[in-house]
Coordinates of C-alpha atoms and ligand atoms in Angstrom, one line a residue:
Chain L
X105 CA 144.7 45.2 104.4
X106 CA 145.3 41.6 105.7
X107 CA 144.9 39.1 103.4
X108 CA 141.1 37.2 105.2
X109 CA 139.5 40.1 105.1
X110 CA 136.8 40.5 102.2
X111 CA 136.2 44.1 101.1
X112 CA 132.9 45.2 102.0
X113 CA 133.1 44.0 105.9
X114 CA 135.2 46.9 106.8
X115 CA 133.5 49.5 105.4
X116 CA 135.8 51.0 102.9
X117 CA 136.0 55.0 102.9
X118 CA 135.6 55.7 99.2
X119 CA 132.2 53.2 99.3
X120 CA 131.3 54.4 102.2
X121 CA 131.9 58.4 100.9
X122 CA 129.7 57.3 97.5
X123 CA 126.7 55.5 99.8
X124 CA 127.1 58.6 101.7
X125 CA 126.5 61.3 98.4
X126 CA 123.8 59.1 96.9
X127 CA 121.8 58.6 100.3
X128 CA 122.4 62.9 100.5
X129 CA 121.1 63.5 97.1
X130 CA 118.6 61.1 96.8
X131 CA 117.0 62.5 99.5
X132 CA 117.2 66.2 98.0
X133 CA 116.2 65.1 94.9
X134 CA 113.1 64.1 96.6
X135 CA 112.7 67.3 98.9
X136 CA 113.3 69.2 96.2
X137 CA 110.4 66.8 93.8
X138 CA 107.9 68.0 96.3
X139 CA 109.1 71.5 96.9
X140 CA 109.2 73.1 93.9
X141 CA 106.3 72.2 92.1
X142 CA 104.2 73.1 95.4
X143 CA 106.1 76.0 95.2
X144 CA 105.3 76.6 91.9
X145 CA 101.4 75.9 92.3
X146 CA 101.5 78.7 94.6
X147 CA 102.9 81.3 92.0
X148 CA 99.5 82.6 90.4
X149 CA 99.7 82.1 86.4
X150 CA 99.5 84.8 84.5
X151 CA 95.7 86.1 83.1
X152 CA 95.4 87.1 79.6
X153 CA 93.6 89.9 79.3
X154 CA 92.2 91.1 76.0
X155 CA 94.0 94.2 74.9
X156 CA 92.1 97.4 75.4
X157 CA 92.7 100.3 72.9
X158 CA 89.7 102.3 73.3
X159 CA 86.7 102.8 75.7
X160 CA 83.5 104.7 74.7
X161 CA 82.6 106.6 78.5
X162 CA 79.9 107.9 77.3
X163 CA 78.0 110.9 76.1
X164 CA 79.9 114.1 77.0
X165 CA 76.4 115.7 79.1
X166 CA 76.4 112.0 80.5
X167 CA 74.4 113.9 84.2
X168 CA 76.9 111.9 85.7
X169 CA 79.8 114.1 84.1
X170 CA 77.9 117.2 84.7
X171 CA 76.8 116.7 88.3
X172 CA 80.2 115.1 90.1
X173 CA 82.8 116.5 87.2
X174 CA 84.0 112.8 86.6
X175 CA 83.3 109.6 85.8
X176 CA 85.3 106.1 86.2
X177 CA 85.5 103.5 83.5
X178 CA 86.3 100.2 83.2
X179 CA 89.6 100.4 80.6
X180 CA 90.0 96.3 80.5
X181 CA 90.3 95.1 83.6
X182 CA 91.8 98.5 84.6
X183 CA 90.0 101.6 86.5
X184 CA 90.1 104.7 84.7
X185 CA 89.0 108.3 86.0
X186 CA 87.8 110.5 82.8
X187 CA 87.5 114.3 84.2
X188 CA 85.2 116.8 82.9
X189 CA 86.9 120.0 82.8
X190 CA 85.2 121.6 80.5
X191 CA 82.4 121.0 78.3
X192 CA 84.9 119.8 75.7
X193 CA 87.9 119.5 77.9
X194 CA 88.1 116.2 79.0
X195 CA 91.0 114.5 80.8
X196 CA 91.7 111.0 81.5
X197 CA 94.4 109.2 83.9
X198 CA 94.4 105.5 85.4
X199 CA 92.6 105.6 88.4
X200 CA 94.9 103.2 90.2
X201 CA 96.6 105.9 93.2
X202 CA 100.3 105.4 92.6
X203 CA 101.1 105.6 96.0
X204 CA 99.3 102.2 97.2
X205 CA 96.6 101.2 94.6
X206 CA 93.7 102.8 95.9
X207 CA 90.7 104.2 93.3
X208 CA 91.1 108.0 93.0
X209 CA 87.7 110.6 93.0
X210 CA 87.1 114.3 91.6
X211 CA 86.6 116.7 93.7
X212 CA 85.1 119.2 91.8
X213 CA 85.3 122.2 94.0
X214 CA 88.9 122.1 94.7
X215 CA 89.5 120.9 91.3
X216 CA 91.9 118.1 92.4
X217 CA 91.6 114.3 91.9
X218 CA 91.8 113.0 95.2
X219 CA 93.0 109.7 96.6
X220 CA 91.1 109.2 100.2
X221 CA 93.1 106.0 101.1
X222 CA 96.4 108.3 102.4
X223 CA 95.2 111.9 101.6
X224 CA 96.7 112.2 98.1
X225 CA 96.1 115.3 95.5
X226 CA 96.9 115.4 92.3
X227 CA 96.2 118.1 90.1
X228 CA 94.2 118.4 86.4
X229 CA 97.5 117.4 84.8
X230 CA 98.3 114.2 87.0
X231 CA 101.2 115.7 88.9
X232 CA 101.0 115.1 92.7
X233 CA 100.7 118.3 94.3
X234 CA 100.5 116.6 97.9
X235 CA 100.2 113.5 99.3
X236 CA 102.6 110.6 99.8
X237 CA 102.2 109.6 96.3
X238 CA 106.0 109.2 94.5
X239 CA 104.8 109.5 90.8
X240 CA 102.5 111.2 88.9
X241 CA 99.4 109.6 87.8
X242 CA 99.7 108.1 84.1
X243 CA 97.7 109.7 81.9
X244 CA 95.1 108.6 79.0
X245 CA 94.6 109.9 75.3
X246 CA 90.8 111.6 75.7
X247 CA 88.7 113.0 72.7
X248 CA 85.3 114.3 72.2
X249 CA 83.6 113.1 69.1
X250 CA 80.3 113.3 67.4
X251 CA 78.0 110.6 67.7
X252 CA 74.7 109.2 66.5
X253 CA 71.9 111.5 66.7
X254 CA 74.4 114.6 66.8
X255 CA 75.5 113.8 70.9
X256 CA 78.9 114.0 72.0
X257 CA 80.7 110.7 72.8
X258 CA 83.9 111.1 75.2
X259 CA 86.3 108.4 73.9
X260 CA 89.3 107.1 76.0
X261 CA 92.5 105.8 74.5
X262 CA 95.8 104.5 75.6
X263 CA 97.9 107.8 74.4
Chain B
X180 CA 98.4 64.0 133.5
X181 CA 95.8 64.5 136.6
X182 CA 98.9 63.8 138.4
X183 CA 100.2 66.8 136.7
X184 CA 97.3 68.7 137.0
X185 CA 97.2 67.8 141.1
X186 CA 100.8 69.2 141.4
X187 CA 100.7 72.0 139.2
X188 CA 100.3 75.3 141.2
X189 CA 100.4 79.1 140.3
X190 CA 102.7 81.8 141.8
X191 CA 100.5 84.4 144.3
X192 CA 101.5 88.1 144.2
X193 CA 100.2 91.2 143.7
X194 CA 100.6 91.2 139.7
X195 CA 99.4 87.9 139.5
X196 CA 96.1 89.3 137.3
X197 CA 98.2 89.3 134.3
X198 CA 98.2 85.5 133.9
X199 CA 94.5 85.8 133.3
X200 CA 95.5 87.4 129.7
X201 CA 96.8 84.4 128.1
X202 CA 93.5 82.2 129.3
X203 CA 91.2 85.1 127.7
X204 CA 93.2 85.1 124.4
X205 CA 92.9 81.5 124.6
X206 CA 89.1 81.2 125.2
X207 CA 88.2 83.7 122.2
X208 CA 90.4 81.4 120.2
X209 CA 88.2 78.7 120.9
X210 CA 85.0 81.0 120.0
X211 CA 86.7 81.6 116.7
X212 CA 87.3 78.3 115.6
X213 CA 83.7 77.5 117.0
X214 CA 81.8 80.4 115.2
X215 CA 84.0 79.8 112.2
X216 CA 83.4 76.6 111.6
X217 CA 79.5 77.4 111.6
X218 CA 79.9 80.3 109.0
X219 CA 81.9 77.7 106.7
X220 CA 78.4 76.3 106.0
X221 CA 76.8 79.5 104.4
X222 CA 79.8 81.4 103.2
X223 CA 81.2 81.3 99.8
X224 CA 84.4 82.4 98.5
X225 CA 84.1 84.3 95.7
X226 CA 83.5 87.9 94.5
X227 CA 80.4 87.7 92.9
X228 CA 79.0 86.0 96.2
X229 CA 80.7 86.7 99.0
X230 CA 79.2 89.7 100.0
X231 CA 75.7 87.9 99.2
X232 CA 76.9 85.1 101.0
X233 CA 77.5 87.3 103.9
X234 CA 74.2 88.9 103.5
X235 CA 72.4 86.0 103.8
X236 CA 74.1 84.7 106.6
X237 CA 72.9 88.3 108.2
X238 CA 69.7 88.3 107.0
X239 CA 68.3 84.9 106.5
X240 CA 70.1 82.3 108.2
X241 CA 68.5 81.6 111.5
X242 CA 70.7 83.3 114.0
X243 CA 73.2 84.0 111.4
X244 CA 73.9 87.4 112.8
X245 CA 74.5 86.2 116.1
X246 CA 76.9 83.8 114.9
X247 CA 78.6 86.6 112.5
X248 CA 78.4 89.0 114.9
X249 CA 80.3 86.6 117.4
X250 CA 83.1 86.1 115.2
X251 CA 83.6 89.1 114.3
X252 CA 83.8 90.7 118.0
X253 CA 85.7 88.0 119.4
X254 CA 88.3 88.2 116.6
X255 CA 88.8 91.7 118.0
X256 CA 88.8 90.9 121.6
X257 CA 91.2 87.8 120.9
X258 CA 93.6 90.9 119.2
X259 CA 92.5 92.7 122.4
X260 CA 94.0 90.1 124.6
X261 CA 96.9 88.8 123.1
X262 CA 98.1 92.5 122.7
X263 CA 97.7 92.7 126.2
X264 CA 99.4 88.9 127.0
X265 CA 102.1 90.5 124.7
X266 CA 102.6 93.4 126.4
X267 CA 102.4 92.1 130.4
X268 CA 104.6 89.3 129.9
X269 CA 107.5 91.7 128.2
X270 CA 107.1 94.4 130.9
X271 CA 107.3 91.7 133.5
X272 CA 110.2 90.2 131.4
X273 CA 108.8 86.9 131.4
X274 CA 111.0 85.7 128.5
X275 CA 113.7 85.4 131.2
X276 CA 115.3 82.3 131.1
X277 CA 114.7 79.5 130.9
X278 CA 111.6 80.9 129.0
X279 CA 112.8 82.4 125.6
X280 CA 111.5 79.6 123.4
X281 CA 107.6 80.1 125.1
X282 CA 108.2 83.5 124.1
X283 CA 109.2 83.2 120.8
X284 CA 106.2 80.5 120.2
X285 CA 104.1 83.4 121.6
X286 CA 105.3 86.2 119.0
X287 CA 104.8 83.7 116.3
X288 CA 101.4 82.8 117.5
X289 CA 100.5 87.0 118.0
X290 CA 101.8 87.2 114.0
X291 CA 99.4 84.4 113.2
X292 CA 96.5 86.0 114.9
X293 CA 97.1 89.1 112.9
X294 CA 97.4 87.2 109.9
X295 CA 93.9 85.8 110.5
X296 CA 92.4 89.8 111.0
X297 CA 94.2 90.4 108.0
X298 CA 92.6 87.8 105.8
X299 CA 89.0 87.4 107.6
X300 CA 88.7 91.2 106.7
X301 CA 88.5 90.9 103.2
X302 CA 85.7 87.9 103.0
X303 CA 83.0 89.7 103.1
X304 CA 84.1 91.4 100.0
X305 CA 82.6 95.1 101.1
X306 CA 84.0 98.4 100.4
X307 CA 86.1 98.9 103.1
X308 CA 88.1 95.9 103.0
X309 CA 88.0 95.9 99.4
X310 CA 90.0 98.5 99.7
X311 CA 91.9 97.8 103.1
X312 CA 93.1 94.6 101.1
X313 CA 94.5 96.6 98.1
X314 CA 96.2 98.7 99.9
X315 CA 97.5 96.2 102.3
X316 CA 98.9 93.7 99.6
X317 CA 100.3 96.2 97.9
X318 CA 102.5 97.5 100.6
X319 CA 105.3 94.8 100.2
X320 CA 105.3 95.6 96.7
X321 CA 107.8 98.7 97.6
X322 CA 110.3 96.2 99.3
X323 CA 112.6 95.9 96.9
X324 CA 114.1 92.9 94.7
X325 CA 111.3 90.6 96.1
X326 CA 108.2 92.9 96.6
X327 CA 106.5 92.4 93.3
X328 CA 106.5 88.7 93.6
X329 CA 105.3 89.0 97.4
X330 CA 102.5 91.2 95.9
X331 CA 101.2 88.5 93.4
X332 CA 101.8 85.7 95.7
X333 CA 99.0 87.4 98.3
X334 CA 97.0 88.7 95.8
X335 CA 96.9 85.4 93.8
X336 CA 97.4 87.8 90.4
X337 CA 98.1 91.1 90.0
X338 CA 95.1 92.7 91.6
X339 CA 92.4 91.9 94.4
X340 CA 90.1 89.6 92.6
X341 CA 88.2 86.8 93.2
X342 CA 91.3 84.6 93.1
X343 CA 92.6 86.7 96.3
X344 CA 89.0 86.2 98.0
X345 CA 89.9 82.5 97.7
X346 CA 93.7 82.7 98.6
X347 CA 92.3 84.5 101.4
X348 CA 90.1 82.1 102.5
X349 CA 92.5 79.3 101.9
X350 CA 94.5 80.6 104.6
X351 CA 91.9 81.7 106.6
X352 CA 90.4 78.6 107.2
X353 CA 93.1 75.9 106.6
X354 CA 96.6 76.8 106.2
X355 CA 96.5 80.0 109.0
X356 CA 94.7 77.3 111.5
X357 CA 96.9 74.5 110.9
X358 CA 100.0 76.7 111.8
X359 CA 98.1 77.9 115.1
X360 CA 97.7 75.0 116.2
X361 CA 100.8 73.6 116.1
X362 CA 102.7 76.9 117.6
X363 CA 99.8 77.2 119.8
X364 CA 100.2 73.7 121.2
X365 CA 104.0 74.4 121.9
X366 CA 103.6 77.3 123.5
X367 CA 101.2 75.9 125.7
X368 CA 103.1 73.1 126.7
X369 CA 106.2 75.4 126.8
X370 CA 104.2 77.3 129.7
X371 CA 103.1 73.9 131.4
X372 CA 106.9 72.6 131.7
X373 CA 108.6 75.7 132.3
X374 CA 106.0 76.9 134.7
X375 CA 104.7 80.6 135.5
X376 CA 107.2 82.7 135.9
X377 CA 107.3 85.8 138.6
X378 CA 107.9 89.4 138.1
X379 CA 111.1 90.1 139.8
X380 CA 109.8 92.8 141.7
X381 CA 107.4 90.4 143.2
X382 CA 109.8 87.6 143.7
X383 CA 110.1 88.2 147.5
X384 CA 106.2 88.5 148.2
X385 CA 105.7 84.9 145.9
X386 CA 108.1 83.4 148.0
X387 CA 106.1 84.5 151.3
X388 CA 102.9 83.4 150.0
X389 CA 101.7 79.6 149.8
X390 CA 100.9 79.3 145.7
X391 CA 97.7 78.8 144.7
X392 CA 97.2 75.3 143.3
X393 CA 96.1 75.7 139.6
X394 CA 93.4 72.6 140.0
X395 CA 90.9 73.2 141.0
X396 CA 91.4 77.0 142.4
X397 CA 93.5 78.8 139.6
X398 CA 90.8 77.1 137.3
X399 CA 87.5 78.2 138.4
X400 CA 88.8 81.5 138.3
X401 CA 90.0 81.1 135.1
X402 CA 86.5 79.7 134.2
X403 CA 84.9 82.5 135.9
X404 CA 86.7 84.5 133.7
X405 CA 85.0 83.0 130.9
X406 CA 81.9 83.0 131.7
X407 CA 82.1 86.7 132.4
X408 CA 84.0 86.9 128.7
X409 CA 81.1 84.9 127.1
X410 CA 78.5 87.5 128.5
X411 CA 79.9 90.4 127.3
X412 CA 80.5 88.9 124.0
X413 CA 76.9 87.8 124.0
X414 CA 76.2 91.4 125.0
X415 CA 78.2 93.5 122.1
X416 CA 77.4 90.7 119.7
X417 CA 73.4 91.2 120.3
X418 CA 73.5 94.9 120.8
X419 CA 75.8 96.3 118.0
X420 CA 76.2 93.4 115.4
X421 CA 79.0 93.4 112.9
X422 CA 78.3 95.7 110.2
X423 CA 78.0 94.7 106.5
X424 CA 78.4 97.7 104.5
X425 CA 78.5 98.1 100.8
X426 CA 79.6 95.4 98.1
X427 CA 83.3 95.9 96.9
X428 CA 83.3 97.5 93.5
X429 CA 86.4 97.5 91.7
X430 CA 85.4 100.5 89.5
X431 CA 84.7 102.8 92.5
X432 CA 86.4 105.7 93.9
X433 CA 88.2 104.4 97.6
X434 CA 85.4 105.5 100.4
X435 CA 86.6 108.3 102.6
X436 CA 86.1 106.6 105.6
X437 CA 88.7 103.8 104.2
X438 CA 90.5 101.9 106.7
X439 CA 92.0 98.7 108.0
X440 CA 91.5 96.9 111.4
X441 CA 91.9 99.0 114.4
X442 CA 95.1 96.9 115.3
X443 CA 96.5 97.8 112.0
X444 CA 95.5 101.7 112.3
X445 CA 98.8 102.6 113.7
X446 CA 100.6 101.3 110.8
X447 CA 98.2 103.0 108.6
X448 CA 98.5 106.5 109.8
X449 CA 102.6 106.0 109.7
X450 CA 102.2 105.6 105.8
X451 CA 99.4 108.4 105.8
X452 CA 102.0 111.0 106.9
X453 CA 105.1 109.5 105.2
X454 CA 105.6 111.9 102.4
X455 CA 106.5 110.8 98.8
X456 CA 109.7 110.6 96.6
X457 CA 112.6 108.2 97.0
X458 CA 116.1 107.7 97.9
X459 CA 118.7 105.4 96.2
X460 CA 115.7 103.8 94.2
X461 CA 113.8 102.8 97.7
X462 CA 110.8 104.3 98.0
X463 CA 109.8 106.5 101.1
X464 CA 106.8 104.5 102.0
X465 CA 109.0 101.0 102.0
X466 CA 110.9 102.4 104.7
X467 CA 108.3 102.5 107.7
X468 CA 107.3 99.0 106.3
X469 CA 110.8 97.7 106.5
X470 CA 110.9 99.4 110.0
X471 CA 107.8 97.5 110.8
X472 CA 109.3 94.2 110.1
X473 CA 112.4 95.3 111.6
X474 CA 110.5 95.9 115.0
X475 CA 108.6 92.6 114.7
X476 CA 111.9 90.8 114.1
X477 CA 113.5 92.5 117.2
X478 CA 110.3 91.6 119.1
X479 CA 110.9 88.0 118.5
X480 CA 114.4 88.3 119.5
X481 CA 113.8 90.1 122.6
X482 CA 114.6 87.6 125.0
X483 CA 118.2 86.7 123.3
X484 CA 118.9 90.9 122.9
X485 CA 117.7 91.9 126.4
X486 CA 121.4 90.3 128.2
X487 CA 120.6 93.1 131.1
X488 CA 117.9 91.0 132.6
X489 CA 120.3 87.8 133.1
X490 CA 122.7 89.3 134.5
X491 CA 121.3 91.8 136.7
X492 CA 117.8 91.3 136.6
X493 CA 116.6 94.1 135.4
X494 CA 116.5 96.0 131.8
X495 CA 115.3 99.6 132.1
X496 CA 116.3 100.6 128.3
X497 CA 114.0 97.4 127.2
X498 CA 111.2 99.0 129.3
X499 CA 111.8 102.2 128.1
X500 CA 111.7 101.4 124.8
X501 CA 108.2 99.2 125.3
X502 CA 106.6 102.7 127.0
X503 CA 108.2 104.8 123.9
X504 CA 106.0 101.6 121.2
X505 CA 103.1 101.7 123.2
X506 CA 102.6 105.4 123.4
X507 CA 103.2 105.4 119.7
X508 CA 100.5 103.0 118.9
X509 CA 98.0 104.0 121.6
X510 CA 98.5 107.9 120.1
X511 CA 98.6 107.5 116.2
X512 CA 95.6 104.9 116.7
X513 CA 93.8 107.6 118.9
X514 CA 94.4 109.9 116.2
X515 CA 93.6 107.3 113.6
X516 CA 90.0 107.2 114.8
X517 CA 90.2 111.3 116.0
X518 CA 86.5 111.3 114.9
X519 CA 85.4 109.3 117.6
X520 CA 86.7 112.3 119.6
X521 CA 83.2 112.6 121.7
X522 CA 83.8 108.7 122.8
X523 CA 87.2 109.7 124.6
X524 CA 85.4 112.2 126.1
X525 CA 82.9 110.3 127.6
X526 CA 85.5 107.8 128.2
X527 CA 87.6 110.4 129.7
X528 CA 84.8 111.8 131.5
X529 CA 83.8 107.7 133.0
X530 CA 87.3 107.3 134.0
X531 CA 87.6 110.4 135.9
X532 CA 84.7 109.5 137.7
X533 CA 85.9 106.3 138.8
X534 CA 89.3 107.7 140.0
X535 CA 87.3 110.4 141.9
X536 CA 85.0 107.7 143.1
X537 CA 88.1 105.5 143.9
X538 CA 90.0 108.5 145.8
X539 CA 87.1 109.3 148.0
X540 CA 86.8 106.2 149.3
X541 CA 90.4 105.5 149.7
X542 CA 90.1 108.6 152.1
X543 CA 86.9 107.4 153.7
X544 CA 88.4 104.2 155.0
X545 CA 91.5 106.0 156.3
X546 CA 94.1 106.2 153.2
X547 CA 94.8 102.2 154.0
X548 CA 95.1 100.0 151.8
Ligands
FES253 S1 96.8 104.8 98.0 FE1 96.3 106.8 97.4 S2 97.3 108.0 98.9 FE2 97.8 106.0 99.5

C-alpha cells in the first residue's frame, strides 16, 4: 500500500467484509424482530379447560334415552354419545368420529352408531365395522346408579 | 392511459366468447366486495351471535335478505366463472408464452377465491357449515409432521369455536381481500401488457379478421354482459334467497344432509369412498388430500411442465389430462348431489329440447351454417 494513502479511502476488504456482515445481520435481526412474534401471535394459546371426571346424563328412562336409544352429553368441552342398550346396559364413547371430527348418532334399528359426515358405522363396542374411519371410537366408563327419589341416574366417567 | 385504452384491441375468432369469462368473474368480484361490505354493518363474529346476527340481517334489516341473498349467489357464480376462466384459458393453452406469469397470478387468485367460499361458509354459524368447517380443518390434520399445527392454526384452538368464527372472519374480510387484490391487480395488468392471446387453432382466422378495438366495442359488450349478469342475480337472489338453516350446536349429532360448497363436493365424495386404515404411519384419507394439493401445485406449474406447446404448439396429453379432471369433478359432484336426480332430468330433458330445436332449424335453413 503506498505510503499517501490513508486507510479507509480504499475500502479495505476485511472492513469492508465486517460492514458487510453487520449491515446482513442487522437487517435479519430486524426481519426476524417482526417475524416471529407475528408469527407467534398467530399460534392460538392454549385453553385450560377444567378437568372433567364425571358427568351425570341423566335419569336412565330420560324419554330421550327411550325414544331415540341415545343421548349426547357435554363431557367438558368434549361431545359424548351415551347409548342405551338396555334398560341397564348403557354404553358410552366420545362422540368426536375418528375419521374427520364429525358428531356421531344412534341408529337404533340397525343398532349401529353412525357417523353421517362420510358414512361411518361403528358397532355397540366402538369398533368400526364400515366406513372410512381408521380407529375405533374411544370408549367411556358408564354406570347406572340409584338416585334421589329411587330413579336411575346414568353416570359417565373417563374409564 | 386513454391512449392505451384507444389502441388496445381484441383478437376476433370464432372462440373469442371465452374472453367474456374473465370480465364475469371479475364483475361478481366487485358485487362481493359491494354486498360485503354492507353485511359488515349487521354481522357479528361470534358463536353465540352469529347465527342471530345472520338472522337479523334476514329478517329485520331492511332489505337485508336481498343483500345476503346477493352475496351469497354471486359468491357462487364468481366460483362459477372463474372455474370456467380456468378451464377455457388451459384448454386454449393460453399460458403460452410469453403468458405464464398471468397464469400463475390467475391460479393464485382461483385459490384465493376458494379460500373466501371456504371461510364465508362457516359465518353464519348453522349446522351445515358447522359441520362443513370441522371436517374441513380437520383434513390437514392427517398430513403428517405439520398437520396438527396446520389444524390449530385454522381452527384458532383445538376445535371449531368461536375463536375460529373470528379467525374466519379475520380472513374473510381483511387478510383474504388484501391478498386479492394485490394478485388480482397483477394479473390484470399482466393481461393488459401481454395482450389477449389466440387459440392456435384460430390463429389463421384472427389474422384474417380486422380485431375488434376493446374501447369502446369490446366494452359495451362486456358491459352488456353485466347488465344481463346483474339481472339474473337480481332474479335468483329475489326468487330463492340464501337459506339460513339451523344454529350450529356443538353437542349435536352431524345432520345427514352434511355437506360443503358445491365446488368442494368433488373432494368430499373422494374422502367419502376412501376406505380406512393406514400404510407406513400415513393415513388413507391424507393421501387424496396430498393428491389434491399435488394437482393444485401441478396446475400452477402448468405453463413451465407443458414444453409440448413451445415447441410444437400443441399438447394433446395436457388436454387429455384436463378432459380425464373435468369428468372426474363434473361426475363425483353429479353424484355428490344424486338426490337432485329429477333436476338432471329436467335438465336433461331442456337440453334435449334445445338440441332438437337447434337440429331442426339447422335443417330448415339448408344445413348452412
Ligand atoms: S367424519 Fe365421520 S365418517 Fe368422516
Amino acid at each position: 500500500m503506498p505510503a499517501d494513502v490513508t486507510p479507509g479511502t480504499i475500502p479495505d476488504p476485511d472492513r469492508r467484509r465486517l460492514l458487510n456482515w453487520f449491515l446482513g445481520t442487522s437487517f435479519g435481526a430486524l426481519l426476524a424482530s417482526i417475524v416471529y412474534p407475528v408469527a407467534r401471535f398467530l399460534n392460538p394459546p392454549e385453553v385450560e379447560t377444567a378437568a372433567t371426571n364425571e358427568v351425570d346424563a341423566g335419569a336412565a328412562n330420560d324419554p330421550e334415552f327411550v325414544a331415540k336409544g341415545y343421548k349426547i352429553v357435554r363431557f367438558g368441552s368434549e361431545p359424548v354419545i351415551v347409548v342405551r342398550v338396555g334398560e341397564t346396559d348403557f354404553r358410552a364413547f366420545s362422540a368426536v368420529c375418528t375419521h374427520l371430527a364429525c358428531i356421531v348418532e344412534y341408529l337404533k334399528a340397525n343398532q349401529i352408531i353412525h357417523c353421517n359426515c362420510h358414512n361411518a358405522q361403528f358397532n355397540l363396542q366402538g369398533q368400526v365395522v364400515g366406513g372410512p374411519p381408521p380407529k375405533p371410537l374411544p370408549p367411556f366408563g358408564v354406570h347406572v346408579v340409584a338416585g334421589a327419589e329411587g330413579s336411575a341416574r346414568v353416570i359417565v366417567s373417563r374409564s | 392511459m386513454l391512449e392505451f385504452a384507444r389502441h388496445k384491441t381484441v383478437p376476433v375468432h370464432r372462440y373469442a366468447a371465452i374472453y367474456y369469462f374473465g370480465g364475469m368473474t371479475l364483475f361478481f368480484f366487485v358485487v362481493q366486495v359491494l354486498t360485503g361490505i354492507l353485511l359488515m354493518l349487521y354481522y357479528r363474529p361470534t358463536a353465540t351471535e352469529a347465527f342471530e346476527s345472520v338472522e337479523l340481517i334476514m329478517t329485520n334489516v331492511s332489505f337485508g335478505w336481498l343483500i345476503r341473498s346477493l352475496h351469497s349467489w354471486s359468491a357462487n357464480l364468481m366460483i362459477f366463472f372463474a372455474f370456467l376462466h380456468l378451464a377455457s384459458v388451459y384448454f386454449t393453452k393460453a399460458y403460452r408464452p410469453p403468458r405464464e406469469l398471468t397464469w400463475v397470478t390467475g391460479c393464485v387468485a382461483f385459490f384465493l377465491a376458494l379460500g373466501f367460499g371456504f371461510s364465508g361458509y362457516l359465518l353464519p354459524w348453522n349446522e351445515l357449515a358447522f359441520f362443513a368447517t370441522r371436517v374441513g380443518t380437520q383434513i390437514p390434520s392427517t398430513i403428517p409432521v405439520v398437520g396438527e399445527w396446520i389444524m390449530r392454526f385454522l381452527r384458532g384452538g383445538e376445535r371449531v369455536t368461536t375463536a375460529t368464527v373470528s379467525r374466519f372472519y379475520g380472513w374473510h374480510v381483511a387478510i383474504l381481500p388484501a391478498l386479492m387484490v394485490v394478485v388480482l391487480g397483477l394479473h390484470l395488468l399482466l393481461v393488459q401488457l401481454l395482450g389477449m392471446s389466440v387459440p392456435p387453432p384460430a390463429a389463421d382466422e384472427a389474422r384474417r379478421r380486422r380485431p375488434m378495438p376493446f374501447f369502446p366495442h369490446y366494452a359495451l359488450r362486456d358491459f352488456l354482459g353485466w347488465l344481463v349478469a346483474l339481472g339474473v342475480l337480481a332474479a335468483l337472489a329475489a326468487l330463492f334467497p340464501w337459506e339460513l338453516g339451523e344454529k350450529a350446536d356443538a353437542f349435536a349429532p352431524a345432520p345427514p344432509d352434511i355437506r360443503p360448497e358445491w365446488y368442494f363436493m368433488f373432494m368430499f365424495e373422494t374422502l367419502k369412498v376412501m376406505p380406512g386404515g393406514s400404510i407406513g404411519g400415513l393415513e388413507y384419507e391424507a393421501i387424496p388430500i396430498l393428491g389434491f394439493g399435488l394437482a393444485a401445485l401441478l396446475l400452477l406449474l402448468v405453463p413451465f411442465l407443458d414444453r409440448g406447446v413451445v415447441r410444437r404448439g400443441r399438447s394433446p396429453v395436457f388436454t387429455a389430462v384436463g378432459v380425464v379432471a373435468v369428468v372426474y369433478m363434473v361426475a363425483l359432484t353429479a353424484w355428490g348431489y344424486r338426490s337432485l336426480a329429477p333436476v338432471y332430468a329436467v335438465l336433461g330433458a331442456g337440453i334435449l329440447v334445445w338440441l332438437f330445436a337447434w337440429a331442426i332449424e339447422r335443417h330448415e335453413n339448408g344445413g348452412g351454417g
